[in-house]
Coordinates of C-alpha atoms and ligand atoms in Angstrom, one line a residue:
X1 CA -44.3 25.7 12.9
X2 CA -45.4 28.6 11.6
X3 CA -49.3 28.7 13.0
X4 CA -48.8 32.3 15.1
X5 CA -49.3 33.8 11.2
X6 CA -51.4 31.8 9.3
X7 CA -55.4 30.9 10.2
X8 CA -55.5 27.9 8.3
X9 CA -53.5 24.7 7.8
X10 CA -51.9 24.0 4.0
X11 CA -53.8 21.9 1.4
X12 CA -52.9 19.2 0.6
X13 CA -51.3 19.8 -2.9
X14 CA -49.1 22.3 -0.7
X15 CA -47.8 19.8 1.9
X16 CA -46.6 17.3 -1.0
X17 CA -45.4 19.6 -3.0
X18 CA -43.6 21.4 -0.2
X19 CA -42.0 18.2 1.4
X20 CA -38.4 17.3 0.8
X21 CA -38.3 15.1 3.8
X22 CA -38.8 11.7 1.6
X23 CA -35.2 12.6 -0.1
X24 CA -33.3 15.1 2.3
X25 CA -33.9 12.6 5.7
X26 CA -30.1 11.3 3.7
X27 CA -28.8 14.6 5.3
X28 CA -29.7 13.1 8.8
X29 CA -26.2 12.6 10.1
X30 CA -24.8 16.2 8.7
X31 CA -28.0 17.6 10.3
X32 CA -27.5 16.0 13.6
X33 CA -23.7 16.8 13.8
X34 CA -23.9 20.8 12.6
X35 CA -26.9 21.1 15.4
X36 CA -24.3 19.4 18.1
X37 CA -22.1 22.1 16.6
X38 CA -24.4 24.6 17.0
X39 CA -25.9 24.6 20.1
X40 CA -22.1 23.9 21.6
X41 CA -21.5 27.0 20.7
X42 CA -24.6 28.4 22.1
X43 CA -23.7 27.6 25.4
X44 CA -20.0 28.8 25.2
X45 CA -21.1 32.2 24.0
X46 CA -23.7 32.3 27.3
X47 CA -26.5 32.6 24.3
X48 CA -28.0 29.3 26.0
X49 CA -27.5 28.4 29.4
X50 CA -25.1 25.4 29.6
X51 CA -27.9 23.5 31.6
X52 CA -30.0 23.7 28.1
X53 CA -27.3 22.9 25.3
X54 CA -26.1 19.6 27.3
X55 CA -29.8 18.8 27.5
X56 CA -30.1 19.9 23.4
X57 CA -26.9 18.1 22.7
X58 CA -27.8 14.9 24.8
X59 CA -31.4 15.1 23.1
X60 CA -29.8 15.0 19.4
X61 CA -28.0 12.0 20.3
X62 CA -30.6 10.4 21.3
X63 CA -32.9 11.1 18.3
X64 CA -29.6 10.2 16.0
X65 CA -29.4 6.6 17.9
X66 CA -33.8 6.6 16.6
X67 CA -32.8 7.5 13.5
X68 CA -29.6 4.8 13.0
X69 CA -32.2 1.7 14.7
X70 CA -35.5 2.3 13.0
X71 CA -34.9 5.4 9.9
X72 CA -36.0 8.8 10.0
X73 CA -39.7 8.9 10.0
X74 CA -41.1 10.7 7.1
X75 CA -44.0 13.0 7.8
X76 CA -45.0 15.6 5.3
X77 CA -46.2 18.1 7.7
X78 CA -43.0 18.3 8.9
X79 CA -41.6 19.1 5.9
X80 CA -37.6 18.6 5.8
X81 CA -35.1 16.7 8.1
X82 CA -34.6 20.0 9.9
X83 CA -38.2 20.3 11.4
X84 CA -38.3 16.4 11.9
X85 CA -35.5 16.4 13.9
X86 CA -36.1 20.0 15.8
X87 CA -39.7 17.8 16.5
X88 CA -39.1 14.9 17.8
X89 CA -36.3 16.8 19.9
X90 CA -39.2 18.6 21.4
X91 CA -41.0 15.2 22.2
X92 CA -37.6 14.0 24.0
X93 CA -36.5 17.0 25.8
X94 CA -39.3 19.6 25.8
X95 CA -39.2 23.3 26.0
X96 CA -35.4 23.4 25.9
X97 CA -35.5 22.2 22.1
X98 CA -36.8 25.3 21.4
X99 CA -33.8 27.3 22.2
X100 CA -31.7 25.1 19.4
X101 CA -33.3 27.6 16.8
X102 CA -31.8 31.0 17.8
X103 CA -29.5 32.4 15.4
X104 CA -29.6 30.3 12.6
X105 CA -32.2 29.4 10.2
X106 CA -33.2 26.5 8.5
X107 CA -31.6 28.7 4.9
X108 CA -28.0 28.4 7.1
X109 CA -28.7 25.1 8.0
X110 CA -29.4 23.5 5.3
X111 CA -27.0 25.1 3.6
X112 CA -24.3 23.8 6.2
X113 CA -25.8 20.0 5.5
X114 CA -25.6 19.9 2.3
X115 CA -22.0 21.2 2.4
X116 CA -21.1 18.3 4.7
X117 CA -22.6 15.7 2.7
X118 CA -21.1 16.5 -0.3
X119 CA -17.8 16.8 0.7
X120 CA -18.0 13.2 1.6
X121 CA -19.1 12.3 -2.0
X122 CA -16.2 14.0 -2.7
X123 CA -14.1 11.7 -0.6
X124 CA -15.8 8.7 -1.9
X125 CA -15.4 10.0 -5.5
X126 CA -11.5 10.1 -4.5
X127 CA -11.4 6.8 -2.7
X128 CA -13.2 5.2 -5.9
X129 CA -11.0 6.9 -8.3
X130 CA -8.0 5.9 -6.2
X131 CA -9.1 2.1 -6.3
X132 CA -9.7 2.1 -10.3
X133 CA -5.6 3.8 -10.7
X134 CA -4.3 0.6 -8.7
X135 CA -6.2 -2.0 -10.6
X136 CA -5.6 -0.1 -13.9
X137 CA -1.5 0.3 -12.6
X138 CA -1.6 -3.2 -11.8
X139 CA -3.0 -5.1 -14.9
X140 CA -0.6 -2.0 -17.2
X141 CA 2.6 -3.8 -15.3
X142 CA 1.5 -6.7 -16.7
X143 CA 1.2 -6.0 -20.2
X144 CA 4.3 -3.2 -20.6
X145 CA 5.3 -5.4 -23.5
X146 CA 2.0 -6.5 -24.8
X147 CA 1.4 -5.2 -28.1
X148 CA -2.1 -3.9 -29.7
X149 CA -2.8 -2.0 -32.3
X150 CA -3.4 1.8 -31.8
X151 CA -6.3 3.1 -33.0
X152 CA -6.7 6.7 -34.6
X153 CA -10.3 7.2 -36.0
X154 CA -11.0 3.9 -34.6
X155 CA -8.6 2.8 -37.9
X156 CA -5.1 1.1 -37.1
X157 CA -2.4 3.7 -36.9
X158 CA 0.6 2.2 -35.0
X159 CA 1.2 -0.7 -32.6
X160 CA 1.2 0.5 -29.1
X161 CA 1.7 -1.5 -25.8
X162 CA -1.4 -2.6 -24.1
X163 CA 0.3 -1.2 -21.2
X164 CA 0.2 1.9 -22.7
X165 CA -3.0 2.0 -23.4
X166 CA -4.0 1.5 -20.1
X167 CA -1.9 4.0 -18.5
X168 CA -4.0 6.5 -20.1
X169 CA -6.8 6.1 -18.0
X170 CA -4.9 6.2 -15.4
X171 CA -4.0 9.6 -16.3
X172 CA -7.4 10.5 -16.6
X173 CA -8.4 9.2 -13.3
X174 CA -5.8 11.4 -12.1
X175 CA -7.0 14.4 -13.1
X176 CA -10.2 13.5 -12.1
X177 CA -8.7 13.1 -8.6
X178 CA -7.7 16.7 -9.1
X179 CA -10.9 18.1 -9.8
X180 CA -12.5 16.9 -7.2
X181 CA -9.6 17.9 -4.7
X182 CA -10.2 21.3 -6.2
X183 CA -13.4 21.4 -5.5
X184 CA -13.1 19.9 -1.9
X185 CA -10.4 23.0 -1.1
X186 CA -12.8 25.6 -2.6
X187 CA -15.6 24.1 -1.1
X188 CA -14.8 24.0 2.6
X189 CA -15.7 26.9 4.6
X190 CA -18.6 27.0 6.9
X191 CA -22.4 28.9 6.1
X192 CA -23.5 28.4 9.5
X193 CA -24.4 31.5 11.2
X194 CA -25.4 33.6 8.0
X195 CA -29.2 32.7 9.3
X196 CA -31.7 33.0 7.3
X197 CA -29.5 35.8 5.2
X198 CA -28.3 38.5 6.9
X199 CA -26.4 37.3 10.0
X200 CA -28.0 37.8 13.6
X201 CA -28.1 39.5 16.3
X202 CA -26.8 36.9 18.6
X203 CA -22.9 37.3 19.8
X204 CA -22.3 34.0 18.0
X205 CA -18.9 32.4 17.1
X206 CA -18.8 31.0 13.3
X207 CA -15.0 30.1 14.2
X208 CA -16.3 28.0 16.5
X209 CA -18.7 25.8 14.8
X210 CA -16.6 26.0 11.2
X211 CA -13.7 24.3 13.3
X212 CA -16.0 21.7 15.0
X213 CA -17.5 20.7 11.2
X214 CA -13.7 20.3 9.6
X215 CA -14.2 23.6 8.0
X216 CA -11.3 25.9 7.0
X217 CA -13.6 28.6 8.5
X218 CA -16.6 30.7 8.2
X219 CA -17.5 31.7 4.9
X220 CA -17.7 35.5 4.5
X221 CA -20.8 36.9 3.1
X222 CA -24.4 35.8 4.8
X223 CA -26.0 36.6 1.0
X224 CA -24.0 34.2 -0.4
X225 CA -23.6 31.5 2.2
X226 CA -27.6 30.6 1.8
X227 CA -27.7 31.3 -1.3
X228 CA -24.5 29.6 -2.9
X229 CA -25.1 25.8 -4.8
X230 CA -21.3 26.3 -6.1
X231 CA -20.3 23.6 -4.6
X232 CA -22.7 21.3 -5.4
X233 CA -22.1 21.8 -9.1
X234 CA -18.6 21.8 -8.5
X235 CA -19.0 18.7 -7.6
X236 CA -21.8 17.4 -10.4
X237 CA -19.1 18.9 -12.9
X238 CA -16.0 16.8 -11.7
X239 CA -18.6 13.5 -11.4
X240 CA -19.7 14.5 -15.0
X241 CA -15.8 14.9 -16.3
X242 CA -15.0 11.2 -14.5
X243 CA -18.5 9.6 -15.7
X244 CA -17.6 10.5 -19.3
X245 CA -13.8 8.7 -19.0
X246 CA -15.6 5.8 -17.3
X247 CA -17.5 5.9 -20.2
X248 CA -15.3 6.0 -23.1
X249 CA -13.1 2.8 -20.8
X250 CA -16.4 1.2 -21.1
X251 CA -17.1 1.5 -24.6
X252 CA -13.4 0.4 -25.2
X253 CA -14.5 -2.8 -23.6
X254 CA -17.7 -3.5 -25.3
X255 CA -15.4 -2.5 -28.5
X256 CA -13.2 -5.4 -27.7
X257 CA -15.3 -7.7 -25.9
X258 CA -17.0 -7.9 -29.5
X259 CA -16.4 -11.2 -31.6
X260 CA -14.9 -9.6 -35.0
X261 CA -11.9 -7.9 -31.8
X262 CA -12.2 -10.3 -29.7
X263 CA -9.2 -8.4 -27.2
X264 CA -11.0 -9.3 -24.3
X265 CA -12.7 -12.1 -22.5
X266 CA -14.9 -9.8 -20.0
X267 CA -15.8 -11.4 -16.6
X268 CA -18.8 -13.6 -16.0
X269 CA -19.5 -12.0 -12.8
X270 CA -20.4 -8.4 -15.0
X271 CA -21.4 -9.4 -18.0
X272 CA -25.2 -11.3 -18.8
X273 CA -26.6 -14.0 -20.8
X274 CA -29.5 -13.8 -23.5
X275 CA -32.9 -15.3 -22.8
X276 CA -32.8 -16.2 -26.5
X277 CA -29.5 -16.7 -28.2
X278 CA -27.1 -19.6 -25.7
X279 CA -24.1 -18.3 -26.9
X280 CA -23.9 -14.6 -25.6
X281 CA -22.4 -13.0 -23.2
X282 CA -23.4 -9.5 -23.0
X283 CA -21.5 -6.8 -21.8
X284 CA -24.1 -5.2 -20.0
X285 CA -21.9 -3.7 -16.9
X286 CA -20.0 -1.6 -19.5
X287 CA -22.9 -0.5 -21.2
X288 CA -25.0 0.7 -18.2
X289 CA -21.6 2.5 -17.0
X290 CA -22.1 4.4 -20.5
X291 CA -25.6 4.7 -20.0
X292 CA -25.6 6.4 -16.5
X293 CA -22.7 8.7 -17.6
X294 CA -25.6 10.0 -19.5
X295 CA -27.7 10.4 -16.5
X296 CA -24.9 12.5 -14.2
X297 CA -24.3 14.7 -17.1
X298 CA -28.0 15.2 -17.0
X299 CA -28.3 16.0 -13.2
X300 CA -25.5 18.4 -13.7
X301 CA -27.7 20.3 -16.2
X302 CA -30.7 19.9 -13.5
X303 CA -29.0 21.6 -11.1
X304 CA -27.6 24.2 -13.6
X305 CA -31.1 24.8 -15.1
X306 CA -32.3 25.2 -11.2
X307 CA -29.8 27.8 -10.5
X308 CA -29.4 30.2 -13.5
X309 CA -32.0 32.5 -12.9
X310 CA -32.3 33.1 -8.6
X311 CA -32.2 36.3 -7.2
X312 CA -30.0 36.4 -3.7
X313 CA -30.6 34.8 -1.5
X314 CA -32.6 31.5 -1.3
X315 CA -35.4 30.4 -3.0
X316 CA -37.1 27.4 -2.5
X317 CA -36.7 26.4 -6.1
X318 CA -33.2 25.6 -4.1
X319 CA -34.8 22.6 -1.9
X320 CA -34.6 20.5 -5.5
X321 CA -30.6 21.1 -5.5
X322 CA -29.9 17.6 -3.4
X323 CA -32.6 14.7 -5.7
X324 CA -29.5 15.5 -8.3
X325 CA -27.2 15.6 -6.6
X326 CA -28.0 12.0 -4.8
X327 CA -28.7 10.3 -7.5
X328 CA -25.5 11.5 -9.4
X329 CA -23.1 10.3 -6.4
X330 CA -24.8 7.4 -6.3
X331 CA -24.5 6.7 -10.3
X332 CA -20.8 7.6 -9.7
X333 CA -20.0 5.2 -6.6
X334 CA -21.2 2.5 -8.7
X335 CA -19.8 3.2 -12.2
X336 CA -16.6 3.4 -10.3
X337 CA -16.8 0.0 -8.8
X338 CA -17.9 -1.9 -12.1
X339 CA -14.9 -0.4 -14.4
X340 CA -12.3 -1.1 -11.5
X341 CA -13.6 -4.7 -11.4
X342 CA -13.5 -5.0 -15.0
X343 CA -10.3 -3.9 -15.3
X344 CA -9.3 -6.1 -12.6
X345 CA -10.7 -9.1 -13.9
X346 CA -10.8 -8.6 -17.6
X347 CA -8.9 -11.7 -19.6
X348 CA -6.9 -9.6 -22.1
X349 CA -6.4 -12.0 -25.4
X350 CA -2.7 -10.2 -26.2
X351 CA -2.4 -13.3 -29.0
X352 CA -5.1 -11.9 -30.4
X353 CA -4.2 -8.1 -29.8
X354 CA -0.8 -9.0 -31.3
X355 CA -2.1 -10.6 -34.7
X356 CA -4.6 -7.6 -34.8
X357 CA -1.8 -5.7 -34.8
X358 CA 0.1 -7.2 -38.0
X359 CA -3.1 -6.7 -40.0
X360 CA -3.1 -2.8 -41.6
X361 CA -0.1 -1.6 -41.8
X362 CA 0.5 -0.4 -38.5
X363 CA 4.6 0.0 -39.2
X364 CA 4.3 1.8 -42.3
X365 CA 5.3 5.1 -40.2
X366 CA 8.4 2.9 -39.0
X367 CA 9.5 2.6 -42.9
X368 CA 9.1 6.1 -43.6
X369 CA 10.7 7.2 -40.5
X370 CA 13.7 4.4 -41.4
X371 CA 13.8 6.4 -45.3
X372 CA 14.2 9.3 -43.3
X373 CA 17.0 7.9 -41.0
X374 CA 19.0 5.6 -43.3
X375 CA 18.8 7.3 -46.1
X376 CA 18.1 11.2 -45.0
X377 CA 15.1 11.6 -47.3
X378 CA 12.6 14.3 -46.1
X379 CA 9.7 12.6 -44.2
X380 CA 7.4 14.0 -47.1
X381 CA 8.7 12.2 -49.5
X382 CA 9.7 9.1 -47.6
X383 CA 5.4 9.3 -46.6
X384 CA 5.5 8.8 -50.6
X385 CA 7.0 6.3 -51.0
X386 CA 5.7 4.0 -48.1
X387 CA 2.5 4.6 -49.7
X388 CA 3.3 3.0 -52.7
X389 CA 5.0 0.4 -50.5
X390 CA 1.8 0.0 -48.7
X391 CA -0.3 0.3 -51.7
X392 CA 1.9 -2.7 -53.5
X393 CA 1.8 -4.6 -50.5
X394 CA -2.4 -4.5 -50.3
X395 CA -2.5 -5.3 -53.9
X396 CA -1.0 -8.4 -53.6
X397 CA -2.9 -8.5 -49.8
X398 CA 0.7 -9.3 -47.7
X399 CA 2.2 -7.2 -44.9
X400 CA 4.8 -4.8 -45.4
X401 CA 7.7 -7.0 -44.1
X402 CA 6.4 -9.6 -46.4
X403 CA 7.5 -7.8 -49.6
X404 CA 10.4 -9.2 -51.4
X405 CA 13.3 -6.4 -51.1
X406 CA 13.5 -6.3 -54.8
X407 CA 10.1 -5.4 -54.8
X408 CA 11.1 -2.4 -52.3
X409 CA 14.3 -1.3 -54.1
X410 CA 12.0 -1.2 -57.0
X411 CA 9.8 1.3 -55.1
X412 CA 13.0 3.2 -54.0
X413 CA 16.9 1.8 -54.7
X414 CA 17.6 3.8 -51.3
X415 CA 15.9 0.7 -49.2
X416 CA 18.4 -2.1 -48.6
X417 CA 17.5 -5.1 -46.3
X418 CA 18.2 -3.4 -42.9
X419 CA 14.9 -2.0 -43.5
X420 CA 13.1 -5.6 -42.5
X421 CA 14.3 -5.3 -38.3
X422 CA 12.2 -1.7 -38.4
X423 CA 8.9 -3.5 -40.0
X424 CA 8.2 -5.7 -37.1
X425 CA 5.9 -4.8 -34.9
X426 CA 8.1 -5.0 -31.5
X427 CA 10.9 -3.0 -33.1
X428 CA 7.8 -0.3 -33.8
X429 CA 7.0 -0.1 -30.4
X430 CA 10.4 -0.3 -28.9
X431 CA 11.1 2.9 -31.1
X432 CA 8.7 5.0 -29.4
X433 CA 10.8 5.4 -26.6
X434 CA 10.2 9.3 -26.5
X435 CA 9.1 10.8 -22.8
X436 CA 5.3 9.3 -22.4
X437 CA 5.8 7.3 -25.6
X438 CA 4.7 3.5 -26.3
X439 CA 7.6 1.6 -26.0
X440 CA 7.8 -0.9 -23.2
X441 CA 10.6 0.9 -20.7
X442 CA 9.0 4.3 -21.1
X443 CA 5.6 2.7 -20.0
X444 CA 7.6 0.5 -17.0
X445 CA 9.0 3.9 -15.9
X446 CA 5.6 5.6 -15.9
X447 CA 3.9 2.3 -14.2
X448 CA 7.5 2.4 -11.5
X449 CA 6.0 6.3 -11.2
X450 CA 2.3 5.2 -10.7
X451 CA 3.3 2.4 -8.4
X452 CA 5.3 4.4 -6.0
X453 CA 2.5 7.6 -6.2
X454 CA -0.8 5.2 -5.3
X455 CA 1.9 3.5 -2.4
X456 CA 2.2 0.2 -4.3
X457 CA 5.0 -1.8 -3.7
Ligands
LIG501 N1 -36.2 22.0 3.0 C1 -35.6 23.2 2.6 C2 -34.5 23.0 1.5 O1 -34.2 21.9 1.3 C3 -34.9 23.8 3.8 C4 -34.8 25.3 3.7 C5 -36.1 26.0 3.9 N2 -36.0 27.4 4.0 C6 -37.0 28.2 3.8 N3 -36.8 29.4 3.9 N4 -38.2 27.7 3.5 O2 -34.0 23.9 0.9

């Protein structure tokens, strides 16, 4: 490619270190399509002759149909997808193919591919997040009314609904929906025609070809379009923000999936026997989900470490921006798919949930917040005297509601026997009824919400 300056050929340490062809041919389709975009333009601005982009164009289509039946050959001398395509183009169509090259550079070009390919990650991120909202929507209207214990320091704090619970993640998933849109919006204007990093010569039109890729339009500074990663760690950053919620749903299940919990019965067809012990079932899907999470973050700080200390404008310490980048989308697609068919096929054990949720103390609040109610003591000192409530209770080990009410009165002549129907476990629930709270209408309003937003019936 570049014989006219140099006398001899590169050894070989420099052709392997050089080539990025045995990762970037997964650009092959963005490649393809911004070089149809290219050389369309070409021939409108009368930069090629018409004859020669419809013999380019109808050249790259026929090297795309190769690529699709037999894979994109992977020579090192050639380097990248850009020369492997550009050189097998020549094979088909001869001396034309060498016209596809003016005004751009393989800095712009590859800056425009990896653009295009990771704003459909970003779509699949979206579509997978989408997917893992219904299921977790769907299984939450199930269990509105099913009650759990909350957890605060993984200690039980109050009943919730198992409902609830799940409707967190669906808030999380939304969010991570967000990002990702963010990104996408930020993200979508077009390098092509920056060159190699100052602009050309050539009478091009960037309008043009930003239009034909789905851009908003061209982006505005040639520096920065070849040398700009942004939106590559845009995206690594929102994949790292949604691996570490699929990883904390994914601990919550190995949490409850364990014998002494026993919440859940996860599904055979992702979890995994022992070669030694016949009775386990391992939850292996959930712990690789939490596993990889590990491995996106890490890409993210690849590409980070990569980036932090290049001049303008590229560098090829830049050609090791996509291995991360890959492997994290790929990490993602399939964390995404194993939580969203864990949630949809988990058995939840709400018998057991429910008699876990008896067991310490989870309505004390409810008695402190009935002293402060019924009998308009200050919540400091009705915290008191639950805790002596509590502390009598454990002593002789009984629940709360399981106290005699002279043993109460004794703790405070303010209780009377009203104070039972705020001890169970349902009323504790149903009394959360505060905007986002536990109880079971405020979670079937926000499910009704959820529902409608993700087009469920
Ligand atoms: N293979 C290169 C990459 O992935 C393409 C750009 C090469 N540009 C250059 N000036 N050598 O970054």
């Amino acid at each position: 490619m570049w014989g006219g300056r140099f006398a001899e050929g590169p050894s070989a340490i420099m052709r392997e270190i050089n080539a990025s062809i045995p990762f970037d041919k997964a650009l092959w389709r963005q490649d393809i399509a911004a070089s149809k975009a290219h050389v369309a333009m070409l021939g409108a601005q009368g930069i090629v002759s018409a004859e020669d982009a419809a013999t380019i164009s109808g050249g790259l289509d026929q090297v795309a149909a190769e690529y699709e039946v037999s894979g994109v050959p992977e020579n090192w001398d050639l380097e990248d997808i850009h020369m492997t395509t550009e050189s097998r183009l020549a094979e088909l169509v001869g001396p034309a193919a060498g016209r596809l090259h003016t005004a751009r550079s393989r800095n712009d070009q590859v800056a425009t591919d990896f653009r295009l390919w990771v704003r459909d990650a970003m779509d699949q991120a979206d579509a997978g997040l989408e997917a893992l909202q219904k299921a977790l929507v769907i299984r939450a209207d199930e269990h509105t009314a099913s009650i759990m214990p909350g957890f605060t320091h993984l200690q039980t704090a109050q009943p919730v609904t198992l409902g609830h619970h799940l409707m967190a993640y669906y808030e999380m998933a939304g969010r991570d929906r967000s990002r990702f849109a963010d990104a996408r919006a930020r993200m979508n204007r077009s390098p092509l025609g920056a060159a190699a990093l100052a602009g050309t010569g050539f009478p091009i039109d960037r309008h043009m070809t930003a239009r034909a890729l789905g851009f908003d339009g061209p982006t505005a500074n040639s520096l920065d379009s070849v040398s700009d990663r942004d939106f590559a760690l845009d995206y690594l950053m929102a994949a790292s923000q949604c691996a570490l919620h699929l990883s904390r749903l994914a601990e919550e299940f190995i949490i409850w999936a364990s014998q002494p919990f026993g919440f859940v019965r996860l599904p055979d067809a992702l979890s995994t026997g022992s070669s030694i012990m016949p009775q386990k079932k391992n939850p292996d899907a959930a712990e690789l989900v939490r596993g990889h999470s590990g491995r996106i973050v890490g890409c993210l700080t690849s590409l980070m470490i990569t980036m932090k200390g290049l001049p303008l404008a590229y560098s090829k310490d830049m050609q090791d921006d996509k291995p991360p980048v890959f492997e994290a989308a790929g990490l993602l697609t399939l964390c995404l798919a194993a939580m969203t068919g864990m949630v949809e096929q988990t058995t939840f054990r709400t018998d057991r949930m429910r008699a876990a949720a008896e067991l310490g103390y989870a309505t004390a609040t409810d008695l402190a917040d009935w002293l402060v109610r019924q009998a308009n003591i200050p919540f400091r000192e009705a915290h008191h005297i639950t805790g002596s409530a509590v502390k009598l209770a454990e002593s002789r080990g009984v629940a709360l509601d399981q106290l005699a009410l002279d043993d109460l009165t004794a703790i405070d002549p303010r209780i009377d026997e009203r104070v039972y129907a705020a001890l169970s476990v349902e009323a504790s629930v149903a009394a959360r009824a505060s905007y986002g709270g536990t109880a079971p209408e405020q979670v079937s309003e926000r499910v009704a919400e959820a529902r409608r937003a993700l087009g469920l019936a």
